[in-house]
mmCIF file of C-alpha atoms in Angstrom:
data_model
loop_
_atom_site.group_PDB
_atom_site.id
_atom_site.type_symbol
_atom_site.label_atom_id
_atom_site.label_comp_id
_atom_site.label_asym_id
_atom_site.label_seq_id
_atom_site.Cartn_x
_atom_site.Cartn_y
_atom_site.Cartn_z
ATOM 1 C CA MET A 666 0.119 0.309 0.016
ATOM 2 C CA THR A 667 2.401 2.405 1.070
ATOM 3 C CA VAL A 668 4.662 1.648 -1.871
ATOM 4 C CA TYR A 669 1.676 2.397 -4.498
ATOM 5 C CA LEU A 670 0.923 5.939 -2.910
ATOM 6 C CA LEU A 671 4.778 7.256 -2.470
ATOM 7 C CA PHE A 672 5.037 6.459 -6.133
ATOM 8 C CA PHE A 673 1.655 8.089 -7.290
ATOM 9 C CA VAL A 674 2.722 11.128 -5.685
ATOM 10 C CA PRO A 675 5.327 12.136 -8.400
ATOM 11 C CA ILE A 676 3.351 10.826 -11.336
ATOM 12 C CA ILE A 677 0.497 12.782 -10.241
ATOM 13 C CA PHE A 678 2.618 15.897 -9.654
ATOM 14 C CA LEU A 679 4.165 15.312 -13.280
ATOM 15 C CA ALA A 680 0.917 15.404 -14.641
ATOM 16 C CA TYR A 681 -0.306 18.448 -12.737
ATOM 17 C CA CYS A 682 3.168 20.257 -14.130
ATOM 18 C CA ALA A 683 2.174 18.889 -17.669
ATOM 19 C CA GLU A 684 -1.170 20.115 -17.861
ATOM 20 C CA HIS A 685 -0.596 23.712 -16.278
ATOM 21 C CA ILE A 686 2.654 24.099 -18.493
ATOM 22 C CA TYR A 687 0.422 23.107 -21.778
ATOM 23 C CA TYR A 688 -2.090 26.066 -20.735
ATOM 24 C CA ARG A 689 1.343 28.474 -20.973
ATOM 25 C CA LYS A 690 1.754 27.417 -24.328
ATOM 26 C CA ASN A 691 4.687 25.303 -23.804
ATOM 27 C CA THR A 692 3.775 21.996 -25.337
ATOM 28 C CA ALA A 693 7.235 20.710 -25.703
ATOM 29 C CA MET A 694 7.814 20.292 -21.883
ATOM 30 C CA CYS A 695 4.405 19.117 -21.566
ATOM 31 C CA SER A 696 5.139 16.171 -23.616
ATOM 32 C CA GLY A 697 8.252 15.763 -21.820
ATOM 33 C CA PHE A 698 6.570 15.516 -18.820
ATOM 34 C CA ILE A 699 3.937 12.964 -20.209
ATOM 35 C CA ILE A 700 6.513 11.032 -21.444
ATOM 36 C CA LEU A 701 8.528 10.963 -18.227
ATOM 37 C CA SER A 702 5.400 9.767 -16.560
ATOM 38 C CA VAL A 703 4.910 6.961 -19.025
ATOM 39 C CA ILE A 704 8.179 5.733 -18.670
ATOM 40 C CA MET A 705 8.105 5.745 -15.053
ATOM 41 C CA LEU A 706 4.878 3.828 -14.979
ATOM 42 C CA SER A 707 6.421 1.447 -17.359
ATOM 43 C CA THR A 708 9.443 0.954 -15.376
ATOM 44 C CA PHE A 709 7.704 0.424 -12.058
ATOM 45 C CA ALA A 710 5.657 -2.088 -13.705
ATOM 46 C CA ALA A 711 8.533 -3.921 -15.012
ATOM 47 C CA LEU A 712 10.542 -4.466 -11.967
ATOM 48 C CA ARG A 713 7.852 -6.705 -10.238
ATOM 49 C CA GLY A 714 8.302 -10.347 -9.528
ATOM 50 C CA LEU A 715 6.670 -12.946 -11.394
ATOM 51 C CA SER A 716 4.531 -13.777 -8.419
ATOM 52 C CA VAL A 717 2.634 -10.488 -9.120
ATOM 53 C CA GLY A 718 -0.642 -11.299 -11.081
ATOM 54 C CA THR A 719 -2.298 -14.234 -11.446
ATOM 55 C CA ASP A 720 -2.220 -14.099 -15.126
ATOM 56 C CA VAL A 721 1.215 -14.070 -14.873
ATOM 57 C CA THR A 722 1.653 -17.353 -13.410
ATOM 58 C CA VAL A 723 -1.314 -18.996 -15.173
ATOM 59 C CA TYR A 724 -0.431 -18.088 -18.725
ATOM 60 C CA LEU A 725 2.051 -15.500 -19.332
ATOM 61 C CA GLU A 726 5.110 -17.174 -18.255
ATOM 62 C CA GLU A 727 4.399 -20.422 -19.913
ATOM 63 C CA ALA A 728 3.716 -18.816 -23.012
ATOM 64 C CA PHE A 729 6.577 -16.660 -23.065
ATOM 65 C CA THR A 730 8.981 -19.343 -22.578
ATOM 66 C CA GLY A 731 7.308 -21.263 -24.911
ATOM 67 C CA ALA A 732 7.495 -18.828 -27.821
ATOM 68 C CA GLU A 733 11.012 -19.881 -28.139
ATOM 69 C CA SER A 734 12.303 -21.569 -31.546
ATOM 70 C CA ILE A 735 8.702 -21.951 -32.618
ATOM 71 C CA SER A 736 6.510 -20.318 -35.633
ATOM 72 C CA LEU A 737 3.684 -17.798 -34.802
ATOM 73 C CA GLN A 738 1.190 -20.202 -36.653
ATOM 74 C CA SER A 739 2.181 -22.763 -34.084
ATOM 75 C CA PHE A 740 2.494 -20.637 -31.413
ATOM 76 C CA LEU A 741 -0.986 -19.186 -32.099
ATOM 77 C CA LYS A 742 -2.561 -22.805 -32.584
ATOM 78 C CA LYS A 743 -1.066 -23.946 -29.259
ATOM 79 C CA TRP A 744 -2.400 -21.151 -27.051
ATOM 80 C CA ASN A 745 -5.561 -19.090 -27.947
ATOM 81 C CA ASN A 746 -6.516 -17.974 -31.524
ATOM 82 C CA ASN A 747 -9.165 -15.655 -29.924
ATOM 83 C CA ASP A 748 -6.875 -13.348 -28.302
ATOM 84 C CA VAL A 749 -4.646 -13.675 -31.438
ATOM 85 C CA MET A 750 -3.163 -9.652 -31.217
ATOM 86 C CA PHE A 751 -2.337 -10.535 -27.598
ATOM 87 C CA TYR A 752 -0.455 -13.709 -28.295
ATOM 88 C CA THR A 753 1.373 -12.525 -30.928
ATOM 89 C CA GLY A 754 2.751 -9.344 -29.150
ATOM 90 C CA VAL A 755 4.070 -12.217 -26.682
ATOM 91 C CA TRP A 756 5.587 -14.008 -29.439
ATOM 92 C CA ILE A 757 7.420 -11.164 -31.095
ATOM 93 C CA VAL A 758 8.861 -9.789 -27.893
ATOM 94 C CA ARG A 759 10.144 -13.281 -26.971
ATOM 95 C CA GLN A 760 11.838 -13.338 -30.346
ATOM 96 C CA ILE A 761 13.767 -10.114 -29.378
ATOM 97 C CA THR A 762 14.407 -11.016 -25.711
ATOM 98 C CA SER A 763 14.264 -13.917 -23.153
ATOM 99 C CA ASN A 764 13.703 -11.080 -20.561
ATOM 100 C CA ILE A 765 9.909 -11.254 -19.456
ATOM 101 C CA HIS A 766 10.454 -8.145 -18.087
ATOM 102 C CA VAL A 767 10.803 -6.375 -20.920
ATOM 103 C CA TYR A 768 7.443 -7.496 -21.790
ATOM 104 C CA PHE A 769 6.190 -6.079 -18.742
ATOM 105 C CA PHE A 770 7.810 -3.029 -19.505
ATOM 106 C CA LEU A 771 6.361 -2.913 -23.019
ATOM 107 C CA HIS A 772 2.867 -3.892 -22.052
ATOM 108 C CA GLN A 773 2.428 -1.268 -19.606
ATOM 109 C CA PHE A 774 4.121 1.402 -21.983
ATOM 110 C CA CYS A 775 1.240 0.657 -24.741
ATOM 111 C CA SER A 776 -1.424 0.449 -21.872
ATOM 112 C CA ALA A 777 -0.175 3.871 -20.277
ATOM 113 C CA THR A 778 0.361 5.598 -23.632
ATOM 114 C CA ILE A 779 -3.292 5.012 -24.594
ATOM 115 C CA ILE A 780 -4.745 6.607 -21.328
ATOM 116 C CA TYR A 781 -2.250 9.485 -21.753
ATOM 117 C CA TYR A 782 -3.385 9.634 -25.138
ATOM 118 C CA ILE A 783 -7.093 10.272 -24.431
ATOM 119 C CA ALA A 784 -6.335 12.601 -21.524
ATOM 120 C CA HIS A 785 -4.100 14.809 -23.606
ATOM 121 C CA LYS A 786 -6.778 14.712 -26.470
ATOM 122 C CA ASN A 787 -9.576 15.740 -24.096
ATOM 123 C CA MET A 788 -7.507 18.473 -22.268
ATOM 124 C CA THR A 789 -6.815 20.088 -25.654
ATOM 125 C CA GLU A 790 -10.002 19.668 -27.581
ATOM 126 C CA HIS A 791 -12.408 20.038 -24.654
ATOM 127 C CA ASN A 792 -10.394 21.804 -21.652
ATOM 128 C CA ASP A 793 -10.881 18.630 -19.505
ATOM 129 C CA PRO A 794 -8.684 18.265 -16.375
ATOM 130 C CA PHE A 795 -5.541 16.215 -17.532
ATOM 131 C CA THR A 796 -4.366 15.666 -13.771
ATOM 132 C CA LEU A 797 -7.857 14.196 -12.820
ATOM 133 C CA TYR A 798 -7.552 11.637 -15.911
ATOM 134 C CA ILE A 799 -4.392 10.348 -14.512
ATOM 135 C CA PHE A 800 -5.450 10.181 -10.659
ATOM 136 C CA MET A 801 -8.362 8.067 -11.749
ATOM 137 C CA TYR A 802 -6.060 5.806 -13.727
ATOM 138 C CA LEU A 803 -3.736 5.110 -10.952
ATOM 139 C CA MET A 804 -6.486 4.910 -8.694
ATOM 140 C CA MET A 805 -8.865 2.362 -10.588
ATOM 141 C CA TRP A 806 -6.712 1.046 -13.567
ATOM 142 C CA TYR A 807 -3.278 0.509 -13.098
ATOM 143 C CA GLY A 808 -2.881 -2.123 -10.546
ATOM 144 C CA THR A 809 -5.489 -3.803 -12.470
ATOM 145 C CA THR A 810 -2.810 -4.287 -15.683
ATOM 146 C CA PHE A 811 -0.535 -6.232 -13.818
ATOM 147 C CA ASN A 812 -2.992 -8.909 -13.641
ATOM 148 C CA VAL A 813 -5.837 -9.043 -15.885
ATOM 149 C CA LEU A 814 -3.065 -8.407 -18.925
ATOM 150 C CA ARG A 815 -5.520 -9.343 -22.079
ATOM 151 C CA GLN A 816 -8.581 -7.616 -20.906
ATOM 152 C CA THR A 817 -6.895 -4.525 -19.597
ATOM 153 C CA MET A 818 -5.364 -3.883 -23.144
ATOM 154 C CA ALA A 819 -8.723 -4.742 -24.777
ATOM 155 C CA VAL A 820 -10.515 -2.034 -22.973
ATOM 156 C CA ASN A 821 -7.744 0.426 -23.247
ATOM 157 C CA ILE A 822 -8.043 0.130 -27.214
ATOM 158 C CA LEU A 823 -11.890 0.193 -26.451
ATOM 159 C CA LEU A 824 -11.835 3.541 -24.850
ATOM 160 C CA LEU A 825 -10.006 5.019 -28.099
ATOM 161 C CA GLY A 826 -13.082 4.507 -29.442
ATOM 162 C CA TYR A 827 -15.109 6.273 -27.100
ATOM 163 C CA THR A 828 -15.085 9.462 -29.356
ATOM 164 C CA PHE A 829 -16.898 7.348 -32.280
ATOM 165 C CA LEU A 830 -19.304 6.172 -29.771
ATOM 166 C CA ARG A 831 -20.352 9.571 -28.514
ATOM 167 C CA ASN A 832 -20.808 11.004 -32.007
ATOM 168 C CA LYS A 833 -22.914 8.035 -33.281
ATOM 169 C CA GLN A 834 -20.135 6.852 -35.669
ATOM 170 C CA TRP A 835 -21.191 3.371 -35.276
ATOM 171 C CA ILE A 836 -19.149 1.637 -38.112
ATOM 172 C CA LYS A 837 -15.968 3.376 -36.583
ATOM 173 C CA TYR A 838 -16.984 2.228 -33.179
ATOM 174 C CA CYS A 839 -17.558 -1.387 -34.344
ATOM 175 C CA ILE A 840 -14.072 -1.443 -36.104
ATOM 176 C CA VAL A 841 -12.289 -0.385 -32.830
ATOM 177 C CA VAL A 842 -14.436 -3.071 -30.813
ATOM 178 C CA ALA A 843 -13.451 -5.622 -33.290
ATOM 179 C CA ILE A 844 -9.570 -4.762 -32.989
ATOM 180 C CA ALA A 845 -9.924 -4.635 -29.123
ATOM 181 C CA SER A 846 -11.497 -8.048 -29.210
ATOM 182 C CA LEU A 847 -8.356 -9.581 -30.994
ATOM 183 C CA PHE A 848 -6.942 -8.904 -27.333
ATOM 184 C CA HIS A 849 -9.796 -10.227 -25.520
ATOM 185 C CA ALA A 850 -13.280 -11.227 -26.669
ATOM 186 C CA SER A 851 -14.923 -10.089 -23.625
ATOM 187 C CA VAL A 852 -15.102 -6.565 -25.125
ATOM 188 C CA LEU A 853 -17.604 -7.947 -27.711
ATOM 189 C CA LEU A 854 -20.093 -6.814 -24.728
ATOM 190 C CA ALA A 855 -19.295 -3.196 -25.912
ATOM 191 C CA LEU A 856 -21.194 -3.617 -28.872
ATOM 192 C CA PHE A 857 -24.189 -3.105 -26.643
ATOM 193 C CA PHE A 858 -23.126 0.504 -25.667
ATOM 194 C CA PRO A 859 -24.632 2.201 -29.018
ATOM 195 C CA PHE A 860 -27.946 0.944 -27.591
ATOM 196 C CA VAL A 861 -27.231 2.718 -24.332
ATOM 197 C CA MET A 862 -26.028 5.697 -26.454
ATOM 198 C CA VAL A 863 -29.585 5.803 -27.866
ATOM 199 C CA LEU A 864 -31.298 5.727 -24.428
ATOM 200 C CA ALA A 865 -28.873 8.570 -23.293
ATOM 201 C CA GLY A 866 -30.649 10.510 -26.173
ATOM 202 C CA ARG A 867 -34.389 10.121 -25.401
ATOM 203 C CA LYS A 868 -36.420 12.729 -23.601
ATOM 204 C CA ASN A 869 -36.693 10.352 -20.827
ATOM 205 C CA ARG A 870 -33.382 9.491 -20.275
ATOM 206 C CA ASN A 871 -33.421 9.769 -16.394
ATOM 207 C CA LEU A 872 -36.079 6.955 -16.077
ATOM 208 C CA TYR A 873 -33.590 4.803 -17.912
ATOM 209 C CA ASP A 874 -30.920 5.276 -14.991
ATOM 210 C CA ALA A 875 -33.491 4.037 -12.959
ATOM 211 C CA VAL A 876 -34.492 1.013 -15.038
ATOM 212 C CA LEU A 877 -30.682 0.070 -15.703
ATOM 213 C CA GLY A 878 -29.665 0.647 -11.888
ATOM 214 C CA VAL A 879 -32.490 -0.702 -9.887
ATOM 215 C CA GLY A 880 -33.821 -3.365 -12.624
ATOM 216 C CA GLY A 881 -30.459 -4.835 -13.504
ATOM 217 C CA ILE A 882 -29.409 -5.419 -9.980
ATOM 218 C CA ILE A 883 -32.804 -7.240 -9.260
ATOM 219 C CA VAL A 884 -32.111 -9.250 -12.387
ATOM 220 C CA MET A 885 -28.717 -10.517 -11.214
ATOM 221 C CA ALA A 886 -30.237 -11.245 -7.522
ATOM 222 C CA LEU A 887 -32.661 -13.202 -9.368
ATOM 223 C CA LEU A 888 -30.695 -15.325 -11.377
ATOM 224 C CA PRO A 889 -30.591 -18.329 -9.154
ATOM 225 C CA VAL A 890 -34.420 -18.414 -9.051
ATOM 226 C CA PHE A 891 -34.406 -17.906 -12.991
ATOM 227 C CA PHE A 892 -31.994 -21.007 -13.377
ATOM 228 C CA ASN A 893 -34.182 -23.319 -10.943
ATOM 229 C CA ILE A 894 -37.301 -22.330 -13.208
ATOM 230 C CA ILE A 895 -35.474 -23.396 -16.445
ATOM 231 C CA ASN A 896 -33.867 -26.404 -14.874
ATOM 232 C CA THR A 897 -37.715 -27.614 -14.515
ATOM 233 C CA PHE A 898 -38.549 -27.766 -18.155
ATOM 234 C CA GLY A 899 -35.129 -29.009 -19.477
ATOM 235 C CA THR A 900 -31.311 -29.829 -18.784
ATOM 236 C CA PHE A 901 -29.541 -26.773 -18.431
ATOM 237 C CA ASP A 902 -26.223 -28.589 -18.833
ATOM 238 C CA ARG A 903 -24.796 -26.962 -21.654
ATOM 239 C CA TYR A 904 -24.831 -23.775 -20.049
ATOM 240 C CA LYS A 905 -23.448 -24.969 -16.379
ATOM 241 C CA ARG A 906 -20.027 -23.867 -16.973
ATOM 242 C CA PHE A 907 -20.892 -20.317 -17.247
ATOM 243 C CA PHE A 908 -22.268 -20.055 -13.932
ATOM 244 C CA THR A 909 -20.756 -20.520 -10.508
ATOM 245 C CA ASN A 910 -23.592 -22.675 -9.181
ATOM 246 C CA LYS A 911 -22.368 -21.553 -5.619
ATOM 247 C CA LYS A 912 -24.142 -20.095 -2.396
ATOM 248 C CA PHE A 913 -24.020 -16.541 -2.077
ATOM 249 C CA SER A 914 -21.032 -16.779 0.271
ATOM 250 C CA GLU A 915 -18.980 -18.656 -1.919
ATOM 251 C CA THR A 916 -18.920 -16.477 -4.787
ATOM 252 C CA ASN A 917 -16.705 -13.274 -5.678
ATOM 253 C CA PHE A 918 -19.253 -11.065 -4.561
ATOM 254 C CA ASN A 919 -17.835 -8.811 -1.697
ATOM 255 C CA ILE A 920 -20.679 -6.837 0.334
ATOM 256 C CA HIS A 921 -18.419 -4.188 1.497
ATOM 257 C CA PHE A 922 -16.883 -3.601 -1.947
ATOM 258 C CA PHE A 923 -20.440 -3.182 -3.426
ATOM 259 C CA ILE A 924 -21.499 -0.787 -0.694
ATOM 260 C CA ILE A 925 -18.277 1.335 -1.455
ATOM 261 C CA LYS A 926 -19.044 1.277 -5.137
ATOM 262 C CA SER A 927 -22.711 2.177 -4.582
ATOM 263 C CA VAL A 928 -21.681 5.075 -2.402
ATOM 264 C CA ILE A 929 -19.285 6.464 -5.312
ATOM 265 C CA LEU A 930 -21.871 5.950 -7.729
ATOM 266 C CA ILE A 931 -24.410 7.777 -5.771
ATOM 267 C CA GLY A 932 -22.155 10.765 -4.905
ATOM 268 C CA LEU A 933 -21.236 11.010 -8.737
ATOM 269 C CA LEU A 934 -25.131 11.055 -9.908
ATOM 270 C CA PHE A 935 -25.719 13.599 -7.321
ATOM 271 C CA PHE A 936 -23.305 16.167 -8.700
ATOM 272 C CA VAL A 937 -24.610 15.283 -12.227
ATOM 273 C CA TYR A 938 -28.280 15.853 -11.350
ATOM 274 C CA TRP A 939 -27.205 18.608 -9.083
ATOM 275 C CA THR A 940 -25.334 20.598 -11.837
ATOM 276 C CA LYS A 941 -27.937 19.520 -14.539
ATOM 277 C CA SER A 942 -25.381 17.863 -16.739
ATOM 278 C CA HIS A 943 -27.607 14.879 -17.195
ATOM 279 C CA ARG A 944 -29.305 16.873 -19.815
ATOM 280 C CA LYS A 945 -26.265 16.517 -22.062
ATOM 281 C CA THR A 946 -26.249 13.321 -23.867
ATOM 282 C CA GLU A 947 -22.602 12.629 -23.224
ATOM 283 C CA ILE A 948 -23.071 12.813 -19.404
ATOM 284 C CA SER A 949 -26.173 10.874 -19.758
ATOM 285 C CA LEU A 950 -24.362 7.866 -21.719
ATOM 286 C CA LEU A 951 -21.598 8.028 -18.811
ATOM 287 C CA SER A 952 -23.879 7.955 -15.987
ATOM 288 C CA LYS A 953 -25.341 4.819 -17.603
ATOM 289 C CA LEU A 954 -22.141 3.238 -18.171
ATOM 290 C CA MET A 955 -21.179 3.806 -14.451
ATOM 291 C CA ILE A 956 -24.492 2.314 -13.286
ATOM 292 C CA LEU A 957 -24.071 -0.674 -15.398
ATOM 293 C CA ASP A 958 -20.575 -1.215 -13.824
ATOM 294 C CA LEU A 959 -22.333 -1.645 -10.583
ATOM 295 C CA VAL A 960 -24.795 -4.035 -12.095
ATOM 296 C CA ALA A 961 -21.976 -6.011 -14.033
ATOM 297 C CA TYR A 962 -20.268 -6.620 -10.636
ATOM 298 C CA CYS A 963 -23.457 -8.016 -9.141
ATOM 299 C CA ALA A 964 -23.359 -10.611 -11.752
ATOM 300 C CA SER A 965 -20.178 -12.010 -9.850
ATOM 301 C CA MET A 966 -22.836 -13.788 -7.535
ATOM 302 C CA GLN A 967 -23.786 -16.246 -10.095
ATOM 303 C CA VAL A 968 -21.920 -15.817 -13.196
ATOM 304 C CA LYS A 969 -18.067 -17.063 -13.545
ATOM 305 C CA TYR A 970 -15.910 -14.281 -14.036
ATOM 306 C CA GLY A 971 -18.647 -11.754 -13.815
ATOM 307 C CA TYR A 972 -16.406 -9.469 -12.144
ATOM 308 C CA ARG A 973 -14.575 -9.339 -15.435
ATOM 309 C CA LEU A 974 -17.592 -7.674 -17.084
ATOM 310 C CA SER A 975 -17.328 -4.840 -14.574
ATOM 311 C CA TYR A 976 -13.983 -3.863 -15.869
ATOM 312 C CA ILE A 977 -15.309 -2.716 -19.277
ATOM 313 C CA PHE A 978 -17.605 -0.299 -17.600
ATOM 314 C CA LEU A 979 -15.393 0.551 -15.004
ATOM 315 C CA ALA A 980 -12.709 1.527 -17.385
ATOM 316 C CA PHE A 981 -15.031 4.551 -18.673
ATOM 317 C CA GLN A 982 -15.003 6.192 -15.239
ATOM 318 C CA ILE A 983 -11.530 7.226 -16.020
ATOM 319 C CA ILE A 984 -13.439 9.716 -18.952
ATOM 320 C CA ALA A 985 -16.659 9.857 -16.941
ATOM 321 C CA ILE A 986 -15.319 11.740 -13.903
ATOM 322 C CA PRO A 987 -13.225 14.284 -15.502
ATOM 323 C CA LYS A 988 -16.286 14.972 -18.005
ATOM 324 C CA ILE A 989 -18.525 15.567 -15.080
ATOM 325 C CA TYR A 990 -16.091 17.967 -13.314
ATOM 326 C CA SER A 991 -15.670 20.096 -16.591
ATOM 327 C CA GLU A 992 -19.555 20.507 -16.461
ATOM 328 C CA ILE A 993 -19.381 21.833 -12.909
ATOM 329 C CA LYS A 994 -18.775 25.694 -13.583
ATOM 330 C CA ASN A 995 -18.808 26.888 -9.895
ATOM 331 C CA ASP A 996 -15.132 26.756 -8.373
ATOM 332 C CA LYS A 997 -16.529 26.086 -5.031
ATOM 333 C CA ASN A 998 -18.538 23.143 -6.167
ATOM 334 C CA ARG A 999 -15.425 22.134 -8.124
ATOM 335 C CA ARG A 1000 -13.411 21.849 -4.904
ATOM 336 C CA LEU A 1001 -16.191 19.890 -3.285
ATOM 337 C CA PHE A 1002 -16.332 17.550 -6.151
ATOM 338 C CA VAL A 1003 -12.521 16.852 -6.349
ATOM 339 C CA LEU A 1004 -12.477 16.438 -2.681
ATOM 340 C CA PHE A 1005 -15.537 13.695 -2.901
ATOM 341 C CA ILE A 1006 -13.426 12.406 -5.551
ATOM 342 C CA ALA A 1007 -10.272 11.885 -3.594
ATOM 343 C CA ILE A 1008 -11.927 10.502 -0.379
ATOM 344 C CA SER A 1009 -13.818 7.888 -2.978
ATOM 345 C CA MET A 1010 -10.824 6.744 -4.623
ATOM 346 C CA LEU A 1011 -8.795 6.432 -1.460
ATOM 347 C CA MET A 1012 -11.474 4.168 -0.213
ATOM 348 C CA TYR A 1013 -12.050 2.246 -3.361
ATOM 349 C CA PHE A 1014 -8.418 1.789 -3.445
ATOM 350 C CA TYR A 1015 -7.979 0.660 0.253
ATOM 351 C CA TRP A 1016 -10.734 -1.990 -0.173
ATOM 352 C CA ARG A 1017 -9.625 -3.415 -3.643
ATOM 353 C CA TYR A 1018 -6.224 -3.701 -2.932
ATOM 354 C CA SER A 1019 -5.655 -4.187 0.874
ATOM 355 C CA LYS A 1020 -8.550 -5.823 1.996
ATOM 356 C CA ILE A 1021 -9.713 -7.953 -1.145
ATOM 357 C CA GLY A 1022 -6.065 -8.717 -2.083
ATOM 358 C CA TYR A 1023 -6.560 -9.424 -5.450
ATOM 359 C CA ASP A 1024 -4.158 -11.525 -6.681
ATOM 360 C CA GLY A 1025 -1.362 -10.584 -4.414
ATOM 361 C CA ILE A 1026 -0.903 -7.137 -6.112
ATOM 362 C CA VAL A 1027 -0.174 -5.481 -2.761
ATOM 363 C CA PRO A 1028 2.596 -5.590 -1.449
ATOM 364 C CA TYR A 1029 4.746 -5.169 -4.641
ATOM 365 C CA VAL A 1030 7.114 -7.747 -5.139
ATOM 366 C CA PHE A 1031 10.251 -6.602 -6.754
ATOM 367 C CA MET A 1032 13.282 -8.520 -8.389
ATOM 368 C CA THR A 1033 16.363 -8.724 -6.197
ATOM 369 C CA ASN A 1034 19.791 -9.886 -6.926
ATOM 370 C CA ASP A 1035 19.376 -13.443 -5.582
ATOM 371 C CA SER A 1036 15.528 -14.133 -5.133
ATOM 372 C CA VAL A 1037 12.338 -12.477 -5.045
ATOM 373 C CA GLY A 1038 11.896 -9.860 -2.205
ATOM 374 C CA VAL A 1039 9.105 -7.790 -0.868
ATOM 375 C CA MET A 1040 8.887 -4.017 -0.713
ATOM 376 C CA GLU A 1041 6.439 -2.710 1.600
#
């Protein structure tokens, strides 16, 4: 926990400097601060030990080692053709070096570059707060990129398609989703987002917030009943592999985490409606995606890897929160909003990485000369 926060302080400071230097028309120095930040984030990720991140030990380490002296076609056939771009990247890096930490660096470099590009683009085109984008990335997404390697890269690419989604450029948006799915097929769920965009543009858009939120959570809670009803009419065996078939207490669902996510969501929606920014289609869209994040987390009660669905919606909060901030015109209200976000994200961060302890990400594990050491 401590090493996270100590590392984040200079990164956020660099982001703050880049933002203020940009508005002083010194774009070269702004770019320099951004590049330095991305390199620092990538280096920090590269220094971790192989025990950090379940996905590293489950498939990456073996795949990286197995990519030596084998053709790309044979390598993809052995692993997963669905995630062809991810494994192609692993194969290419392995042909260059046998050091897996180089791959860690490059993976994080690509991931961070995408987020920084989105933040910089929105700062220059819409005057969005660059520093807040980076803060959200560090609090909600950076640690996840250490573990969920394929899906986080896929979702990062999906975020690049947000502009097309907002502007209703459906064909371009679908192309981005298709490319992202080559890293992880779960992002195909985002093909549903244009429908959410249509709802965001309707006159009764507020009603849909309630329907998606309350209705979605109720549906997820009633899934076990639904499955029992289906089983009375016929076998459900062919679909059982998609569901946990566990008691509530045995699932991935964490009630404390759910409460914190709910508090954050309610607070954000309060600011959205208080500032009347929900009248804008873009903010309405982002609000609905934040609501669906909570609903998707509820899916972890019954759906195997249901929490992974939440990642797709969760990442959009990196965009949503700075956008909401930009809609608040009063300086006093802006400071109140920033205070709320800071407290909320620290709570979120504390529970996600300390209490839940996802995949041993905290404390960070670094390489030493003779063995793997723990840095706290």
